[in-house]
Amino acid sequence: MTRKIVFTSGKGGVGKTTVAAHLAIRLAAIGQAVLLADTDFGLNNIDVVCGVENMIRYDVTDVLEGRCRAKQALVRHPIYPNLSILASNRAEDRMVSPQSLRLIFENLTPRFDFLLIDCPAGIESGFHRAVASAEEAVVVTTPHVSSLRDADKVISVLKSYKLKEVRLVVNMVRGDMIVDGEILSPTEIADTLKIPLLGVIPQDDGVFLGEQSKGGEAQKAFRILANNLLKGTKKIYNATSRYHGFFGSIRRSLKKSL
């Protein structure tokens, strides 16, 4: 049975698309067949984040308008063959109904273990169209107050869909700021939003530059996140471990000077 998971956020700029893409890659790397679908018809950049923009021949709009079959619109990732990508384009929202999108996914998903749906930020029509095809949701936020406020609105709307699971990923976390008491910890954020914490991703410029190396703290966090999603484990990446003690205080000082 395919797990259909939508990735949402209350506002843009929190790294929702990047989280969805990197998680798809990690799941594919450990043997899961993954379909990563872009339903953000305004920004539609999942192909760019995955590094396959030059391989796109057809997109979801071509499928909807009968120019190709759904299978023909899939692009297999050149490094992670278990990952297939369904791109979108800048079609108008009114051109794509929730029913038509759901039909495309129903035709494709029997071949996959996971369907990860990248949803437009906010709670407009594109949000509802994407969520209507999902059975689980992951809300992506950052520790910033404005992001948390918007995430809370999204969580409230998601409750009306009666999904199997609605969980939280806190992205761009700075452990030094948590230790210094400048921002809430991911656990405090999850408690505030009253939603289970699925994972924590530290701030790491390499992730947002499209780097997929196995090293680095962010990639370690994504591996933990993928295991939590796949196996139901509840391990959470500790963003503060490097910032405690004598050497940790030096790292905090250096971090703030950058």
mmCIF file of C-alpha atoms in Angstrom:
data_model
loop_
_atom_site.group_PDB
_atom_site.id
_atom_site.type_symbol
_atom_site.label_atom_id
_atom_site.label_comp_id
_atom_site.label_asym_id
_atom_site.label_seq_id
_atom_site.Cartn_x
_atom_site.Cartn_y
_atom_site.Cartn_z
ATOM 1 C CA MET A 1 0.000 0.000 0.000
ATOM 2 C CA THR A 2 1.398 3.374 -1.050
ATOM 3 C CA ARG A 3 1.798 5.964 1.689
ATOM 4 C CA LYS A 4 0.527 9.303 0.360
ATOM 5 C CA ILE A 5 2.067 12.207 2.245
ATOM 6 C CA VAL A 6 1.591 15.913 1.538
ATOM 7 C CA PHE A 7 4.221 18.461 2.622
ATOM 8 C CA THR A 8 2.707 21.775 3.642
ATOM 9 C CA SER A 9 3.715 25.054 5.246
ATOM 10 C CA GLY A 10 1.958 28.182 6.394
ATOM 11 C CA LYS A 11 4.282 30.476 4.480
ATOM 12 C CA GLY A 12 6.934 30.336 1.790
ATOM 13 C CA GLY A 13 10.636 30.358 2.506
ATOM 14 C CA VAL A 14 10.668 27.718 5.240
ATOM 15 C CA GLY A 15 12.317 25.079 3.035
ATOM 16 C CA LYS A 16 9.270 22.864 2.508
ATOM 17 C CA THR A 17 10.229 21.844 -1.031
ATOM 18 C CA THR A 18 13.825 21.201 -0.015
ATOM 19 C CA VAL A 19 12.714 19.029 2.912
ATOM 20 C CA ALA A 20 10.386 17.012 0.671
ATOM 21 C CA ALA A 21 13.094 16.523 -1.976
ATOM 22 C CA HIS A 22 15.857 15.499 0.416
ATOM 23 C CA LEU A 23 13.555 13.157 2.293
ATOM 24 C CA ALA A 24 12.514 11.561 -1.009
ATOM 25 C CA ILE A 25 16.176 11.024 -1.857
ATOM 26 C CA ARG A 26 16.960 9.473 1.516
ATOM 27 C CA LEU A 27 13.998 7.094 1.253
ATOM 28 C CA ALA A 28 15.041 6.118 -2.280
ATOM 29 C CA ALA A 29 18.627 5.581 -1.107
ATOM 30 C CA ILE A 30 17.464 2.961 1.413
ATOM 31 C CA GLY A 31 15.462 1.019 -1.160
ATOM 32 C CA GLN A 32 12.007 2.591 -1.123
ATOM 33 C CA ALA A 33 10.257 3.318 -4.421
ATOM 34 C CA VAL A 34 9.337 6.995 -4.206
ATOM 35 C CA LEU A 35 7.231 9.285 -6.385
ATOM 36 C CA LEU A 36 7.869 12.974 -5.674
ATOM 37 C CA ALA A 37 5.106 15.118 -7.173
ATOM 38 C CA ASP A 38 5.105 18.891 -7.573
ATOM 39 C CA THR A 39 1.620 20.375 -7.148
ATOM 40 C CA ASP A 40 2.808 23.942 -6.684
ATOM 41 C CA PHE A 41 1.682 25.395 -9.997
ATOM 42 C CA GLY A 42 2.908 28.846 -9.015
ATOM 43 C CA LEU A 43 6.568 28.174 -8.209
ATOM 44 C CA ASN A 44 6.982 24.592 -9.520
ATOM 45 C CA ASN A 45 10.656 24.083 -8.710
ATOM 46 C CA ILE A 46 10.893 20.520 -7.407
ATOM 47 C CA ASP A 47 12.736 19.521 -10.591
ATOM 48 C CA VAL A 48 15.330 22.226 -9.957
ATOM 49 C CA VAL A 49 15.834 21.190 -6.328
ATOM 50 C CA CYS A 50 16.324 17.584 -7.457
ATOM 51 C CA GLY A 51 18.701 18.613 -10.256
ATOM 52 C CA VAL A 52 16.632 17.126 -13.088
ATOM 53 C CA GLU A 53 15.261 20.292 -14.705
ATOM 54 C CA ASN A 54 17.031 19.492 -17.997
ATOM 55 C CA MET A 55 15.433 16.054 -18.117
ATOM 56 C CA ILE A 56 11.813 17.216 -18.016
ATOM 57 C CA ARG A 57 9.952 16.428 -21.246
ATOM 58 C CA TYR A 58 6.374 16.326 -19.969
ATOM 59 C CA ASP A 59 4.716 17.601 -16.796
ATOM 60 C CA VAL A 60 1.441 17.040 -14.966
ATOM 61 C CA THR A 61 -0.383 19.546 -17.165
ATOM 62 C CA ASP A 62 0.594 17.539 -20.245
ATOM 63 C CA VAL A 63 -1.006 14.503 -18.606
ATOM 64 C CA LEU A 64 -4.184 16.429 -17.747
ATOM 65 C CA GLU A 65 -4.491 17.770 -21.294
ATOM 66 C CA GLY A 66 -3.884 14.384 -22.908
ATOM 67 C CA ARG A 67 -0.514 15.081 -24.515
ATOM 68 C CA CYS A 68 1.072 12.102 -22.750
ATOM 69 C CA ARG A 69 0.268 9.260 -20.382
ATOM 70 C CA ALA A 70 1.023 9.709 -16.692
ATOM 71 C CA LYS A 71 3.874 7.215 -16.840
ATOM 72 C CA GLN A 72 5.545 9.193 -19.636
ATOM 73 C CA ALA A 73 5.679 12.329 -17.478
ATOM 74 C CA LEU A 74 7.820 10.660 -14.808
ATOM 75 C CA VAL A 75 11.532 11.393 -14.679
ATOM 76 C CA ARG A 76 13.799 8.897 -12.947
ATOM 77 C CA HIS A 77 16.547 10.486 -10.868
ATOM 78 C CA PRO A 78 19.940 9.757 -12.485
ATOM 79 C CA ILE A 79 21.684 9.008 -9.165
ATOM 80 C CA TYR A 80 18.797 7.516 -7.161
ATOM 81 C CA PRO A 81 16.884 5.226 -9.569
ATOM 82 C CA ASN A 82 14.231 4.427 -6.945
ATOM 83 C CA LEU A 83 13.116 8.082 -7.095
ATOM 84 C CA SER A 84 10.744 9.298 -9.817
ATOM 85 C CA ILE A 85 9.714 12.941 -10.176
ATOM 86 C CA LEU A 86 6.479 14.357 -11.569
ATOM 87 C CA ALA A 87 7.030 18.003 -12.425
ATOM 88 C CA SER A 88 4.429 20.746 -12.797
ATOM 89 C CA ASN A 89 4.360 24.026 -14.663
ATOM 90 C CA ARG A 90 2.870 27.486 -14.290
ATOM 91 C CA ALA A 91 -0.677 26.441 -15.130
ATOM 92 C CA GLU A 92 -3.493 28.419 -13.577
ATOM 93 C CA ASP A 93 -4.959 26.867 -10.431
ATOM 94 C CA ARG A 94 -8.448 26.818 -11.908
ATOM 95 C CA MET A 95 -7.240 24.497 -14.675
ATOM 96 C CA VAL A 96 -6.453 21.669 -12.262
ATOM 97 C CA SER A 97 -9.149 20.099 -10.112
ATOM 98 C CA PRO A 98 -8.523 17.938 -7.027
ATOM 99 C CA GLN A 99 -10.354 15.071 -8.735
ATOM 100 C CA SER A 100 -8.154 15.114 -11.843
ATOM 101 C CA LEU A 101 -4.977 15.254 -9.795
ATOM 102 C CA ARG A 102 -6.153 12.407 -7.585
ATOM 103 C CA LEU A 103 -6.893 10.290 -10.673
ATOM 104 C CA ILE A 104 -3.329 10.771 -11.949
ATOM 105 C CA PHE A 105 -1.897 9.696 -8.609
ATOM 106 C CA GLU A 106 -4.203 6.680 -8.405
ATOM 107 C CA ASN A 107 -2.917 5.503 -11.775
ATOM 108 C CA LEU A 108 0.716 5.882 -10.735
ATOM 109 C CA THR A 109 0.953 4.988 -7.054
ATOM 110 C CA PRO A 110 0.550 1.169 -7.213
ATOM 111 C CA ARG A 111 4.172 1.110 -8.420
ATOM 112 C CA PHE A 112 5.500 3.097 -5.443
ATOM 113 C CA ASP A 113 5.973 2.714 -1.699
ATOM 114 C CA PHE A 114 5.686 6.469 -1.110
ATOM 115 C CA LEU A 115 3.951 9.356 -2.832
ATOM 116 C CA LEU A 116 5.383 12.639 -1.516
ATOM 117 C CA ILE A 117 3.349 15.662 -2.608
ATOM 118 C CA ASP A 118 4.943 19.098 -2.545
ATOM 119 C CA CYS A 119 2.087 21.473 -1.761
ATOM 120 C CA PRO A 120 1.883 25.253 -2.295
ATOM 121 C CA ALA A 121 2.468 27.310 0.848
ATOM 122 C CA GLY A 122 -0.579 28.751 2.577
ATOM 123 C CA ILE A 123 -4.172 27.558 2.631
ATOM 124 C CA GLU A 124 -5.484 28.676 -0.755
ATOM 125 C CA SER A 125 -6.977 26.451 -3.479
ATOM 126 C CA GLY A 126 -3.653 24.795 -4.332
ATOM 127 C CA PHE A 127 -3.303 23.645 -0.733
ATOM 128 C CA HIS A 128 -6.724 21.971 -0.741
ATOM 129 C CA ARG A 129 -6.094 20.361 -4.134
ATOM 130 C CA ALA A 130 -2.866 18.756 -2.875
ATOM 131 C CA VAL A 131 -4.193 17.669 0.520
ATOM 132 C CA ALA A 132 -7.208 16.006 -1.103
ATOM 133 C CA SER A 133 -4.858 13.384 -2.604
ATOM 134 C CA ALA A 134 -3.038 12.605 0.659
ATOM 135 C CA GLU A 135 -3.577 10.366 3.665
ATOM 136 C CA GLU A 136 -0.842 11.887 5.835
ATOM 137 C CA ALA A 137 0.609 15.380 6.190
ATOM 138 C CA VAL A 138 3.956 16.824 7.223
ATOM 139 C CA VAL A 139 3.908 20.473 8.252
ATOM 140 C CA VAL A 140 7.250 22.220 7.769
ATOM 141 C CA THR A 141 8.076 25.281 9.832
ATOM 142 C CA THR A 142 11.067 27.225 11.113
ATOM 143 C CA PRO A 143 11.522 28.503 14.678
ATOM 144 C CA HIS A 144 10.566 32.056 13.653
ATOM 145 C CA VAL A 145 7.414 33.444 15.260
ATOM 146 C CA SER A 146 5.753 34.363 11.950
ATOM 147 C CA SER A 147 6.357 30.876 10.589
ATOM 148 C CA LEU A 148 4.896 29.265 13.719
ATOM 149 C CA ARG A 149 1.788 31.442 13.566
ATOM 150 C CA ASP A 150 1.158 30.455 9.953
ATOM 151 C CA ALA A 151 1.911 26.791 10.669
ATOM 152 C CA ASP A 152 -0.744 26.848 13.386
ATOM 153 C CA LYS A 153 -3.321 28.021 10.821
ATOM 154 C CA VAL A 154 -2.383 25.196 8.451
ATOM 155 C CA ILE A 155 -2.625 22.604 11.221
ATOM 156 C CA SER A 156 -6.117 23.841 12.091
ATOM 157 C CA VAL A 157 -7.279 23.436 8.484
ATOM 158 C CA LEU A 158 -5.663 19.997 8.156
ATOM 159 C CA LYS A 159 -7.779 18.747 11.059
ATOM 160 C CA SER A 160 -10.872 19.048 8.862
ATOM 161 C CA TYR A 161 -9.438 16.448 6.471
ATOM 162 C CA LYS A 162 -9.225 13.732 9.134
ATOM 163 C CA LEU A 163 -5.870 12.467 7.879
ATOM 164 C CA LYS A 164 -4.216 9.412 9.410
ATOM 165 C CA GLU A 165 -1.197 11.418 10.612
ATOM 166 C CA VAL A 166 -0.298 15.101 10.824
ATOM 167 C CA ARG A 167 3.264 15.643 12.033
ATOM 168 C CA LEU A 168 5.835 18.408 12.261
ATOM 169 C CA VAL A 169 9.311 18.994 10.845
ATOM 170 C CA VAL A 170 11.192 21.978 12.262
ATOM 171 C CA ASN A 171 13.638 23.211 9.648
ATOM 172 C CA MET A 172 16.607 25.630 9.707
ATOM 173 C CA VAL A 173 17.210 25.054 13.414
ATOM 174 C CA ARG A 174 20.192 26.804 14.995
ATOM 175 C CA GLY A 175 21.426 24.884 18.014
ATOM 176 C CA ASP A 176 23.500 27.814 19.249
ATOM 177 C CA MET A 177 20.405 30.000 19.525
ATOM 178 C CA ILE A 178 18.508 27.290 21.407
ATOM 179 C CA VAL A 179 21.331 26.939 23.956
ATOM 180 C CA ASP A 180 21.420 30.716 24.420
ATOM 181 C CA GLY A 181 17.647 30.817 24.899
ATOM 182 C CA GLU A 182 17.056 32.992 21.838
ATOM 183 C CA ILE A 183 14.570 30.658 20.138
ATOM 184 C CA LEU A 184 12.242 27.850 21.191
ATOM 185 C CA SER A 185 13.523 24.299 20.976
ATOM 186 C CA PRO A 186 11.820 21.938 18.468
ATOM 187 C CA THR A 187 10.146 20.104 21.364
ATOM 188 C CA GLU A 188 8.751 23.369 22.712
ATOM 189 C CA ILE A 189 7.529 24.265 19.213
ATOM 190 C CA ALA A 190 5.750 20.901 18.843
ATOM 191 C CA ASP A 191 4.159 21.356 22.268
ATOM 192 C CA THR A 192 3.022 24.858 21.355
ATOM 193 C CA LEU A 193 1.492 23.705 18.067
ATOM 194 C CA LYS A 194 0.066 20.552 19.702
ATOM 195 C CA ILE A 195 1.400 18.277 16.978
ATOM 196 C CA PRO A 196 3.817 15.307 17.102
ATOM 197 C CA LEU A 197 7.410 16.094 16.169
ATOM 198 C CA LEU A 198 8.631 13.947 13.258
ATOM 199 C CA GLY A 199 12.053 15.493 12.712
ATOM 200 C CA VAL A 200 14.493 18.374 13.074
ATOM 201 C CA ILE A 201 16.756 19.714 10.328
ATOM 202 C CA PRO A 202 19.609 22.061 11.301
ATOM 203 C CA GLN A 203 20.473 25.168 9.368
ATOM 204 C CA ASP A 204 22.911 24.094 6.657
ATOM 205 C CA ASP A 205 23.625 26.163 3.535
ATOM 206 C CA GLY A 206 24.784 23.063 1.665
ATOM 207 C CA VAL A 207 21.293 21.575 1.722
ATOM 208 C CA PHE A 208 19.804 24.602 0.006
ATOM 209 C CA LEU A 209 22.512 24.571 -2.633
ATOM 210 C CA GLY A 210 21.334 21.127 -3.702
ATOM 211 C CA GLU A 211 24.226 19.149 -2.218
ATOM 212 C CA GLN A 212 23.400 15.487 -1.643
ATOM 213 C CA SER A 213 26.611 14.350 0.044
ATOM 214 C CA LYS A 214 26.401 11.709 2.732
ATOM 215 C CA GLY A 215 28.347 13.819 5.190
ATOM 216 C CA GLY A 216 27.232 16.841 7.134
ATOM 217 C CA GLU A 217 24.844 17.383 10.007
ATOM 218 C CA ALA A 218 21.822 18.116 7.807
ATOM 219 C CA GLN A 219 22.220 14.858 5.907
ATOM 220 C CA LYS A 220 22.506 13.022 9.223
ATOM 221 C CA ALA A 221 19.244 14.677 10.272
ATOM 222 C CA PHE A 222 17.543 13.637 7.025
ATOM 223 C CA ARG A 223 18.603 10.021 7.544
ATOM 224 C CA ILE A 224 17.048 10.105 11.026
ATOM 225 C CA LEU A 225 13.909 11.708 9.592
ATOM 226 C CA ALA A 226 13.621 9.059 6.866
ATOM 227 C CA ASN A 227 13.914 6.258 9.441
ATOM 228 C CA ASN A 228 11.241 7.889 11.599
ATOM 229 C CA LEU A 229 8.887 8.093 8.645
ATOM 230 C CA LEU A 230 9.606 4.584 7.380
ATOM 231 C CA LYS A 231 9.965 2.603 10.603
ATOM 232 C CA GLY A 232 7.948 4.648 13.085
ATOM 233 C CA THR A 233 10.972 5.366 15.273
ATOM 234 C CA LYS A 234 10.980 8.585 17.296
ATOM 235 C CA LYS A 235 14.627 9.581 17.297
ATOM 236 C CA ILE A 236 15.125 13.317 16.915
ATOM 237 C CA TYR A 237 18.294 14.990 15.684
ATOM 238 C CA ASN A 238 19.939 16.967 18.501
ATOM 239 C CA ALA A 239 20.818 20.367 17.088
ATOM 240 C CA THR A 240 22.338 21.573 20.364
ATOM 241 C CA SER A 241 24.901 18.822 21.032
ATOM 242 C CA ARG A 242 27.744 20.702 19.326
ATOM 243 C CA TYR A 243 27.121 23.864 21.343
ATOM 244 C CA HIS A 244 27.472 22.664 24.936
ATOM 245 C CA GLY A 245 30.607 22.805 27.076
ATOM 246 C CA PHE A 246 33.812 24.775 26.558
ATOM 247 C CA PHE A 247 34.245 24.024 22.850
ATOM 248 C CA GLY A 248 30.536 24.496 22.337
ATOM 249 C CA SER A 249 30.754 28.026 23.688
ATOM 250 C CA ILE A 250 33.518 28.749 21.179
ATOM 251 C CA ARG A 251 31.351 27.392 18.357
ATOM 252 C CA ARG A 252 28.460 29.591 19.509
ATOM 253 C CA SER A 253 30.660 32.662 19.474
ATOM 254 C CA LEU A 254 31.998 31.833 16.023
ATOM 255 C CA LYS A 255 28.493 31.146 14.711
ATOM 256 C CA LYS A 256 27.232 34.531 15.858
ATOM 257 C CA SER A 257 30.203 36.317 14.300
ATOM 258 C CA LEU A 258 29.410 34.978 10.823
#
